[in-house]
Coordinates of C-alpha atoms in Angstrom, one line a residue:
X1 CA 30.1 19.4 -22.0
X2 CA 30.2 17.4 -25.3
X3 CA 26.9 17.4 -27.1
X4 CA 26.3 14.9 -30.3
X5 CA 24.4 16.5 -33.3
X6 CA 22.0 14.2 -33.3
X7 CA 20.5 15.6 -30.0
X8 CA 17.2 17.1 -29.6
X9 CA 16.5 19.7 -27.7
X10 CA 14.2 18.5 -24.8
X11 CA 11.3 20.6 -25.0
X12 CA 10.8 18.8 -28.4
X13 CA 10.9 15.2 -26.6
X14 CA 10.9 15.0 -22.6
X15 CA 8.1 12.9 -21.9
X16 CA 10.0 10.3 -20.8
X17 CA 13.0 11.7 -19.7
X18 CA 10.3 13.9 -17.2
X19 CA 9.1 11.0 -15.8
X20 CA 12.5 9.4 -15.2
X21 CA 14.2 12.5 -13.7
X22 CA 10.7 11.9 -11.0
X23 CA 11.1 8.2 -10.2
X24 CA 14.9 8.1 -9.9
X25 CA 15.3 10.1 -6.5
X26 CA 13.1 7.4 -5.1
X27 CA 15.8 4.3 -4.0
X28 CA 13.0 1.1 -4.9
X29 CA 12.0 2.8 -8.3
X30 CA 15.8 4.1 -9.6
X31 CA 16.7 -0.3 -8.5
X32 CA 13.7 -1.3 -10.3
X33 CA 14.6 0.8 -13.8
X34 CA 17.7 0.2 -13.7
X35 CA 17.1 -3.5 -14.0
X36 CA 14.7 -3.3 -16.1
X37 CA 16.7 -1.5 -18.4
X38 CA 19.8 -3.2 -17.8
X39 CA 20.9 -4.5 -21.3
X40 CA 21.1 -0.9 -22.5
X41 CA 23.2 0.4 -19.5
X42 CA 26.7 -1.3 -21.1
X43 CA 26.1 0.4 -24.3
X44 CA 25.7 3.8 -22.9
X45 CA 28.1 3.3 -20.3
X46 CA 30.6 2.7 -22.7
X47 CA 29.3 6.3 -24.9
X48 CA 29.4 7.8 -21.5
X49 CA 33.1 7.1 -21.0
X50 CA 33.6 7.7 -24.1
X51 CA 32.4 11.6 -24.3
X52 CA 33.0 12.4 -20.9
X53 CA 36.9 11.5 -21.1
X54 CA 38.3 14.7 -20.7
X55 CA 39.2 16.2 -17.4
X56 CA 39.7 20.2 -18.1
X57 CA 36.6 20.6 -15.1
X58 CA 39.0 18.4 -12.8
X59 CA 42.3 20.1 -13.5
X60 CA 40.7 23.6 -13.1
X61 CA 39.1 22.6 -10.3
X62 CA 42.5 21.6 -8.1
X63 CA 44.4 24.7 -9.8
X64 CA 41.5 27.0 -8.0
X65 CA 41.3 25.0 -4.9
X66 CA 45.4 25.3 -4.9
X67 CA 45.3 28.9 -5.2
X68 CA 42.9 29.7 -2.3
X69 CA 44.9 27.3 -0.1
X70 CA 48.0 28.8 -0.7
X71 CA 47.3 31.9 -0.2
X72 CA 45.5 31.5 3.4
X73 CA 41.3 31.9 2.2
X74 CA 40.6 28.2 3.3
X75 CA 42.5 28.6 6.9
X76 CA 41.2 32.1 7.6
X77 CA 37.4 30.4 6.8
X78 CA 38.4 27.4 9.4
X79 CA 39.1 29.9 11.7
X80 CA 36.1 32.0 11.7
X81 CA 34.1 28.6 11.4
X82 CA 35.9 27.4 14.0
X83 CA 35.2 31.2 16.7
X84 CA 31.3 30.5 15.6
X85 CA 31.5 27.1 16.8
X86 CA 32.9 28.3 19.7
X87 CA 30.4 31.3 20.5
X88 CA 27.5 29.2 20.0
X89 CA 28.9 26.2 22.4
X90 CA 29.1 29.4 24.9
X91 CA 25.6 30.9 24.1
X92 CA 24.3 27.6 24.7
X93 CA 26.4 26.3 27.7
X94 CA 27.5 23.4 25.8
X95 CA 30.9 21.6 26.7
X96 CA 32.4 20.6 23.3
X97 CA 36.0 19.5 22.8
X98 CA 38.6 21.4 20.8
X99 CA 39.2 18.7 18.6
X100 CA 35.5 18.6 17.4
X101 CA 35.3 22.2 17.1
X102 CA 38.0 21.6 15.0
X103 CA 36.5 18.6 12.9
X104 CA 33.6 20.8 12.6
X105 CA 35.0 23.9 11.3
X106 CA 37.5 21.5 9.2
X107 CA 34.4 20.2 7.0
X108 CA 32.4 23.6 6.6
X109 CA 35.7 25.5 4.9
X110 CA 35.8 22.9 2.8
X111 CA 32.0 22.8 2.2
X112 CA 32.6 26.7 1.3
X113 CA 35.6 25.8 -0.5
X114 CA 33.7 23.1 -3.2
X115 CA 30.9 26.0 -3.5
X116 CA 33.5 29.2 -4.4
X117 CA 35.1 27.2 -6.6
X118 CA 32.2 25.8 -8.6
X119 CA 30.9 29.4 -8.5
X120 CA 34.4 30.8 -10.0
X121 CA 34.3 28.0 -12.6
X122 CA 30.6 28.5 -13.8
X123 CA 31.1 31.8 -14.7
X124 CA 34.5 31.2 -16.7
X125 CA 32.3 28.6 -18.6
X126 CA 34.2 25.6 -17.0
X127 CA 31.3 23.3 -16.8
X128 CA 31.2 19.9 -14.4
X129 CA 31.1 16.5 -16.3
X130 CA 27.6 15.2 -15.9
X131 CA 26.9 11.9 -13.8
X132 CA 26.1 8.6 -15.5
X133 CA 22.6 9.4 -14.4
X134 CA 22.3 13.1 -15.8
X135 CA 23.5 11.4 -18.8
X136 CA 21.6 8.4 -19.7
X137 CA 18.3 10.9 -18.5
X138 CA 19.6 13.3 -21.5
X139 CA 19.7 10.2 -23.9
X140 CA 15.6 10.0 -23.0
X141 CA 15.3 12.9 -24.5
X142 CA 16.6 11.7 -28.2
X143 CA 14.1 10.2 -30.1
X144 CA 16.5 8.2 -31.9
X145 CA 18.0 6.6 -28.6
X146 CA 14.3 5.4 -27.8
X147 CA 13.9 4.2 -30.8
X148 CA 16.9 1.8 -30.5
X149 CA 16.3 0.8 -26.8
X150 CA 12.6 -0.1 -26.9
X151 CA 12.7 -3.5 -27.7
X152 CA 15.9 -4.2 -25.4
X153 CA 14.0 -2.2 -22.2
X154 CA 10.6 -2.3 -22.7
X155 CA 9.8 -3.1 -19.7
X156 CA 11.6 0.1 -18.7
X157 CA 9.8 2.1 -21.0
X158 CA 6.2 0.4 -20.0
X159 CA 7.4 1.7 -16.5
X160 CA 7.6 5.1 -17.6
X161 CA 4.1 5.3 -19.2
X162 CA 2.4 4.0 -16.4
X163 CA 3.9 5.8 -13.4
X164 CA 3.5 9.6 -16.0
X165 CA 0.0 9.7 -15.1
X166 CA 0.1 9.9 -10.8
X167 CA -3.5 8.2 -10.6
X168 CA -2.3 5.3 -12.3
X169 CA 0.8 5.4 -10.3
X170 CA -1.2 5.7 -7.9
X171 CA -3.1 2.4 -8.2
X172 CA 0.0 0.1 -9.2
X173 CA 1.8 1.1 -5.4
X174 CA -1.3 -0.1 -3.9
X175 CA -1.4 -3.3 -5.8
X176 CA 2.1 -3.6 -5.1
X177 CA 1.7 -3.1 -1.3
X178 CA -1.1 -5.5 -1.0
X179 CA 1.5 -8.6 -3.0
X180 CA 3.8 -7.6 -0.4
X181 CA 0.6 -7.9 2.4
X182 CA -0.9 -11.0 1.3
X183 CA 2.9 -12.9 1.0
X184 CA 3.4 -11.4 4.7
X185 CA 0.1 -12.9 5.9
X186 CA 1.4 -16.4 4.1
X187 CA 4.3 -16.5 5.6
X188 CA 3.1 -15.5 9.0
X189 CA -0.1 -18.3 9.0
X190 CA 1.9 -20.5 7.6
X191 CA 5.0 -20.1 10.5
X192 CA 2.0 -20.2 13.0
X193 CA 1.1 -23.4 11.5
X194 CA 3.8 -24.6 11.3
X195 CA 5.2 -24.2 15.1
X196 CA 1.9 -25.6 16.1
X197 CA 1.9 -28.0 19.0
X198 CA -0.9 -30.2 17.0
X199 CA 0.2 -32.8 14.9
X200 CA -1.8 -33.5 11.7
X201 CA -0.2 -37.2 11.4
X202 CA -1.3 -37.7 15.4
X203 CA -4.8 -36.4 14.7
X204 CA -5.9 -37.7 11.7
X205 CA -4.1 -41.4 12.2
X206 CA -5.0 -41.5 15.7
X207 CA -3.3 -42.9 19.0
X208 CA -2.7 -45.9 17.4
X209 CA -1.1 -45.3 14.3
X210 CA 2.9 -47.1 14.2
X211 CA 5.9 -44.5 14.0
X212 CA 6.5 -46.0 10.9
X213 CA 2.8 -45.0 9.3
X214 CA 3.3 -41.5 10.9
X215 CA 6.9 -40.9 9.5
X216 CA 4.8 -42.3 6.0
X217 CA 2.6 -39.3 6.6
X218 CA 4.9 -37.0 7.0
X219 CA 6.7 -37.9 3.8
X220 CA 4.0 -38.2 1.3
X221 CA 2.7 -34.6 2.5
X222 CA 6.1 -33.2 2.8
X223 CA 5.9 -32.2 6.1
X224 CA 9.3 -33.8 6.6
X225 CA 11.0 -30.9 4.7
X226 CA 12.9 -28.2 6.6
X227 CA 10.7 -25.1 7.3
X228 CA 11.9 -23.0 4.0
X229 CA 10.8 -25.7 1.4
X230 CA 7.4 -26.1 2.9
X231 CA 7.3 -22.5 3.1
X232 CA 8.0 -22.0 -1.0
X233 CA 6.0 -24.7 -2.0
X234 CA 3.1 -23.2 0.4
X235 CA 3.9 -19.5 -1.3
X236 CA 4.1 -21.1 -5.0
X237 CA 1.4 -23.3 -4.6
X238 CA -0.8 -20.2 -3.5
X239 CA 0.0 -17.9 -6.6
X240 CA -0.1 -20.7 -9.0
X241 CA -3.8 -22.2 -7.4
X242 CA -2.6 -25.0 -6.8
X243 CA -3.0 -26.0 -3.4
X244 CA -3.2 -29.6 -3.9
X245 CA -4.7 -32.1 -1.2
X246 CA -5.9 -31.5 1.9
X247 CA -4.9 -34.0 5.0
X248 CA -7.8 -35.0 5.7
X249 CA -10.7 -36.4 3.3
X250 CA -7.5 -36.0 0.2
X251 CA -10.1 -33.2 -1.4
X252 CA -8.8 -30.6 -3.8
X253 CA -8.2 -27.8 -1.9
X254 CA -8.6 -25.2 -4.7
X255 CA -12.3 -26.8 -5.6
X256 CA -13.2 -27.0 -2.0
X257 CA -12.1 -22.6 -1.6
X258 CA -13.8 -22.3 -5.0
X259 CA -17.2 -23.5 -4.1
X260 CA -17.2 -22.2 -0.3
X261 CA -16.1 -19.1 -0.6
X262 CA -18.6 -17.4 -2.9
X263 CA -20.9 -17.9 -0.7
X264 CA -19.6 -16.2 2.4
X265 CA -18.6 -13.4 -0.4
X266 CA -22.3 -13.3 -1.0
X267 CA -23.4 -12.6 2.4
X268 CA -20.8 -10.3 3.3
X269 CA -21.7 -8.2 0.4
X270 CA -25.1 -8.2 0.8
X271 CA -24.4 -7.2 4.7
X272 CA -22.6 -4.8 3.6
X273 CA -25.1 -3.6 1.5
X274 CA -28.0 -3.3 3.3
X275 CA -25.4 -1.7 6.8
X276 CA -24.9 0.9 3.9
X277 CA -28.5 1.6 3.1
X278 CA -29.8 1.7 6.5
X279 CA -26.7 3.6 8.5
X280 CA -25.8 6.2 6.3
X281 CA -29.1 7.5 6.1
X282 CA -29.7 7.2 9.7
X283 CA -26.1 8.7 10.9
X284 CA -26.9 11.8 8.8
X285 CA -30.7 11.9 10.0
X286 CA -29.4 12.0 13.7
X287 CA -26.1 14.4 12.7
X288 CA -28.5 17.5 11.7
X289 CA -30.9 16.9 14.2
X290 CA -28.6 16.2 16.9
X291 CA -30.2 15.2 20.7
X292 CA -33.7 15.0 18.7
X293 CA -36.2 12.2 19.6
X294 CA -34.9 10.5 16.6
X295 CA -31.5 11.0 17.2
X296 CA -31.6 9.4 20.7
X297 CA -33.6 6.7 19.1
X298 CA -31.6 5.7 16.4
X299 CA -28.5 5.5 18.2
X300 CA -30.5 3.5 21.3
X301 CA -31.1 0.8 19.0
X302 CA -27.5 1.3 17.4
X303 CA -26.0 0.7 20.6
X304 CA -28.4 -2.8 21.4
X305 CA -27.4 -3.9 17.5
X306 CA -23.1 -3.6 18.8
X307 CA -24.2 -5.8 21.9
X308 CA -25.9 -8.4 20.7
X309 CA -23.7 -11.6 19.9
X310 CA -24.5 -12.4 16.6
X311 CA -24.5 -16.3 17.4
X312 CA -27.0 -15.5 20.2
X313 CA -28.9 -13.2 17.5
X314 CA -28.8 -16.0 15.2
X315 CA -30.7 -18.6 17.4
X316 CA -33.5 -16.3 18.6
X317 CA -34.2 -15.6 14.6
X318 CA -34.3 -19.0 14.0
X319 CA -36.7 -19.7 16.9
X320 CA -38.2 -16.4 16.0
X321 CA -38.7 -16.6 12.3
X322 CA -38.2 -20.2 11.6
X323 CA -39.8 -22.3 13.7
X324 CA -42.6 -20.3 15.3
X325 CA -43.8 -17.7 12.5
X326 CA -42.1 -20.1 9.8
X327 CA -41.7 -17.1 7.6
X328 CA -37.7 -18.4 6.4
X329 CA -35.8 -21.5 6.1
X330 CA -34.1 -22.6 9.9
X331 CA -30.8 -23.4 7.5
X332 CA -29.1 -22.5 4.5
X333 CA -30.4 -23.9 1.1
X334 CA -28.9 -22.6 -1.9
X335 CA -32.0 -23.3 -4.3
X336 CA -33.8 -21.2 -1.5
X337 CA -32.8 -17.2 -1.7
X338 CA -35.6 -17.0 1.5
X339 CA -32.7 -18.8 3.3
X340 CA -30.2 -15.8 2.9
X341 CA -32.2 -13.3 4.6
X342 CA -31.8 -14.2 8.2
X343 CA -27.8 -14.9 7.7
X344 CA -27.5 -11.8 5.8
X345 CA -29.3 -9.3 8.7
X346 CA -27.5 -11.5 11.7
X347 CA -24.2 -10.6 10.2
X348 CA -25.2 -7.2 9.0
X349 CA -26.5 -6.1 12.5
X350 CA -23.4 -4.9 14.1
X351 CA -21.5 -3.2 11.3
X352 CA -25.3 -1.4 10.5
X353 CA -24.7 0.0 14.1
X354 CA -21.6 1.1 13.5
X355 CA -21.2 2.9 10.3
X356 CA -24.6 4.6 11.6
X357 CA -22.5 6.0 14.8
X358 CA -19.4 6.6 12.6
X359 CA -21.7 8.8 10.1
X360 CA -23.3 10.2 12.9
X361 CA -20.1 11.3 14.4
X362 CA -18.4 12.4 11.0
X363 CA -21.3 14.3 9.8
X364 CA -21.5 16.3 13.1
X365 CA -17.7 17.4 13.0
X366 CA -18.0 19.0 9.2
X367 CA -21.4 20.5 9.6
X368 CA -19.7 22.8 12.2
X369 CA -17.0 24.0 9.8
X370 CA -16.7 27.6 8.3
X371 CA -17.3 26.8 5.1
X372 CA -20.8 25.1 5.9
X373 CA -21.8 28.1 8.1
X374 CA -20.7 30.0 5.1
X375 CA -22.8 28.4 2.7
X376 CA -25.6 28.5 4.8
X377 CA -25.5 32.3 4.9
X378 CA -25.2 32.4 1.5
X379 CA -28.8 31.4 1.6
X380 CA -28.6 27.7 0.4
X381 CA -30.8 25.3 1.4
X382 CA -29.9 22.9 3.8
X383 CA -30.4 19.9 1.7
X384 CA -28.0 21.7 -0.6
X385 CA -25.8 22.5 2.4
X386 CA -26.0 18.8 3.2
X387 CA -25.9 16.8 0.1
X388 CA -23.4 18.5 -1.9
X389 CA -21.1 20.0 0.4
X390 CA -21.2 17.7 3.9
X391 CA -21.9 14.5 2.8
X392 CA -18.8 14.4 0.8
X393 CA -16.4 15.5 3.0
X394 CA -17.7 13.4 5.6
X395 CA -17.7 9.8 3.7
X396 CA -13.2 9.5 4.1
X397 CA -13.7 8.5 8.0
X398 CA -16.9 6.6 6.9
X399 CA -15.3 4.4 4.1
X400 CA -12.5 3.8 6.5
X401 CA -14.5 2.1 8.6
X402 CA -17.0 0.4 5.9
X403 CA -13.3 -1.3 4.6
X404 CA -12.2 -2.4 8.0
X405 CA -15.7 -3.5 9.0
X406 CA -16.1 -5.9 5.2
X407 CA -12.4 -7.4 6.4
X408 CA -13.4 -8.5 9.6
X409 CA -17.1 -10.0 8.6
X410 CA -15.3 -12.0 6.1
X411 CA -12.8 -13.1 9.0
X412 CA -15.6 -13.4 11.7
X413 CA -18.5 -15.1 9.2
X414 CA -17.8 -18.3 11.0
X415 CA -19.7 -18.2 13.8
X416 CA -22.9 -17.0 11.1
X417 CA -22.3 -19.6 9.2
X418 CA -22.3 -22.0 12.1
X419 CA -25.2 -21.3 13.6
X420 CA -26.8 -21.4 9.7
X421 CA -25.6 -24.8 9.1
X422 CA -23.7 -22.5 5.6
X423 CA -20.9 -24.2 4.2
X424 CA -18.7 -21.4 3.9
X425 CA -15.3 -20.7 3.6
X426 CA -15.4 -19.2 7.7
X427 CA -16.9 -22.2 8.7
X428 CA -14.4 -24.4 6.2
X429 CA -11.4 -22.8 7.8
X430 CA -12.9 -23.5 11.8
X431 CA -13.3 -27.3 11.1
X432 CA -10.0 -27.9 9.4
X433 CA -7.9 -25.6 12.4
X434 CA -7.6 -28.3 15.0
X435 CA -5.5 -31.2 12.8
X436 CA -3.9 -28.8 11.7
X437 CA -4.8 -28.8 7.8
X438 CA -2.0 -26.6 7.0
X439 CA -2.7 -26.2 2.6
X440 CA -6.5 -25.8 3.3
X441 CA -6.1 -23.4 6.4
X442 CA -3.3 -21.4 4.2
X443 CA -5.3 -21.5 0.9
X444 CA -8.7 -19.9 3.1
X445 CA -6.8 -17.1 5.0
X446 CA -5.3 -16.3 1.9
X447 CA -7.6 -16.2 -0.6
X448 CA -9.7 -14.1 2.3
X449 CA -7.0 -11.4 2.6
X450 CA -6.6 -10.8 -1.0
X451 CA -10.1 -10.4 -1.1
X452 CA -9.8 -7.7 1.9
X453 CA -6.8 -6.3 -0.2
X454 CA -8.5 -5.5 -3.1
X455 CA -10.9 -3.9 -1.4
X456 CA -8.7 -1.8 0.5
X457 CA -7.8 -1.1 -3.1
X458 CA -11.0 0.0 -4.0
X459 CA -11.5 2.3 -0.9
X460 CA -8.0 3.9 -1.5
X461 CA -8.9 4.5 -5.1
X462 CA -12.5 6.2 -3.2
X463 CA -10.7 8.1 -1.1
X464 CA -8.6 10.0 -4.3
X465 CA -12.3 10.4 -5.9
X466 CA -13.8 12.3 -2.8
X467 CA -11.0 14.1 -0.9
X468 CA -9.3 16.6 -3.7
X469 CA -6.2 16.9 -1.6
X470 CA -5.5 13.5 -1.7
X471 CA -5.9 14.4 -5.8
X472 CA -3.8 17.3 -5.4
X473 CA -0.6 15.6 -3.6
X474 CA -0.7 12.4 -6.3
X475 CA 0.2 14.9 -9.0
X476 CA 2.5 17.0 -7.0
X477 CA 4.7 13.7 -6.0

């Protein structure tokens, strides 16, 4: 193997030839760096070729494999590959054929073959030509050659600084994974739009409307475009925010999502909020004193807060509250923060019931394991016990369900927002369904699920701060 002078020898530079050698056995990554680096390929292809011209490991190679051929080794291994073969068929009771026995024995001589011979040639010093890839991830390792091939791949290189540190890495995947989420819910609202039986030309022109004003429709909305144009000026149209008009009313649909959906995010986080203040101290109050008086009465009213419809909820507060004790606003006002508070415990209810019941549960499964027993008879106190050691093993299983339970009131705030008379984006997405409004139904789902992917995001990055095993197996990948 030919070595240029002006080499350095890697432990002096390996930074990123380290965090090459990791991303290339992965298939996606080793595509994605080669592209991005692919101006510099030619130029050290062609110093590959170059350097690795001769063929001294090739020649000596089929001189050793000729000389263990001719004088029998290879058919005397086939032969005792193929009797194994044979035995274990018999040990098992297997009926193979003699030809595939054959096959068989056939490919493992010549497996043993490749091995001998690379073993007799290592230790004459006859070294095998290193791969394209062996190579260029040598080249890493010269300053010089970095020096040269920044500017050329530097998107390559910005690669390789991001993905050397594994909670970085980490974090980019994730974002990655929810682009490749949020354009699969795109596509798939928009297809399901899109094969609808409604007809948004039909429903906003009415009965009467001439085929000719229909077909006019149709045209100046584009909806006479085959299925994959409407689908790429959907996509673009999303990740550029520009939505343009809706059918009906000709509103901007990017102002309209802009306005409305700040205020479901508002209530939903403040649910959320308040779920998280009351359940997590009540699932871990009912965990250590299991089948207590205020275990059975914390999860009694748990269980009535799942059951109760939250539209039905909604109306007896506003009978309740509003009109009898007049202590809130019947509907939403946004000059009025009063207003929020029935909205905000209506839609908070159900998910307060179950992250209690999920803390509950969680909390009861790690107080019972060794090492709490163990640090209870090391003579620590059980608020100790609890807050330092059970608490935080038990929160993975309970921010699972806090991210899942955010997603679907963001989804399900409609019927809240109903009943509130708030002009949210739930609500926004419910009246504009039935034409079908196909940009403002898109632009609402969408801008909903990239708010659920981000935070998915943010649990994921959670879940690395409190379990130390997810920690652990980032930096060993």
């Amino acid at each position: 193997m030919v070595t240029s002078k002006i080499y350095l020898k890697p432990e002096k530079f390996i930074f990123f030839s380290t965090v090459y050698q990791k991303l290339v056995h992965q298939k996606p990554y080793h595509l994605l760096l080669f592209l991005f680096s692919i101006l510099v390929h030619p130029f050290t292809y062609f110093i590959y070729r170059k350097r690795n011209h001769s063929n001294t490991y090739d020649q000596a190679f089929a001189l050793r494999s000729q000389y263990y051929i001719e004088h029998g080794l290879v058919a005397q291994w086939q032969k005792e590959f193929g009797q194994q073969e044979i035995a274990k068929a018999t040990f098992f009771k297997e009926a193979v054929l003699e030809s595939q026995i054959q096959s068989t024995a056939k490919q493992l001589a010549q497996r043993k073959l490749q091995q001998q011979v690379d073993q007799d040639l290592q230790k004459e010093g006859i070294q095998q030509q290193l791969s394209y890839d062996q190579f260029f991830n040598q080249q890493l390792t010269n300053k010089r050659f970095v020096a040269l091939t920044f500017l050329p791949a530097v998107l390559f290189y910005v690669v390789l600084i991001l993905f050397a540190n594994p909670f970085l890495q980490f974090i980019i995947e994730r974002i990655l994974q929810s682009f490749i989420v949020i354009v699969g819910v795109a596509t798939l609202v928009f297809t399901i739009l899109y094969l609808s039986p409604f007809d948004p030309a039909r429903n906003l022109l009415g009965v009467e409307a001439t085929p000719e004003q229909i077909v006019n429709f149709n045209r100046i909305h584009g909806l006479d475009q085959p299925y994959l144009s409407q689908l790429w000026n959907a996509l673009s149209g999303l990740f550029t925010f520009d939505l343009g008009t809706s059918f009906a009313g000709k509103e901007d649909i990017t102002h309209s999502i802009a306005t409305k959906f700040p205020v479901t995010l508002e209530i939903a986080v403040l649910s959320l909020l308040m779920a998280i203040a009351i359940a997590i101290p009540v699932g871990i109050i009912s965990a250590v004193r299991p089948n207590s008086y205020l275990d059975y009465t914390f999860m009694f009213i748990a269980l009535i807060g799942l059951s109760i419809p939250s539209f039905w909820q909604g109306l007896i507060f506003i009978l309740t509250f509003a009109l009898k004790l007049q202590w809130f606003p019947a509907t939403y006002n946004p000059h009025n923060w009063l207003s929020l508070i029935m909205p905000i415990v209506v839609l908070g209810t159900s998910i307060t019931a179950s992250i209690a019941r999920m803390t509950r549960s969680s909390m009861l499964e790690v107080i019972h394991e060794d090492y709490i027993i163990t640090a209870k008879a090391k003579g620590l106190n059980e608020f100790k016990v609890i807050s330092k050691h059970a608490i935080r093993n038990a929160m993975i299983p309970i921010i699972t369900v806090i991210g899942l339970l955010f997603g679907g009131m963001l989804g399900g705030a409609s019927v809240t927002e109903k009943v509130f008379n708030i002009s949210g984006i739930g609500s926004y997405i419910v009246d504009k369904q039935f034409i079908p409004d196909i940009p403002a139904i898109l632009g609402g789902v969408v801008y909903i699920a990239i708010t659920i992917s981000i935070v998915n995001l943010f649990i994921d990055i959670m879940y690395a701060f409190f379990d130390p095993r997810i920690r652990s197996k980032m930096k060993k990948s």
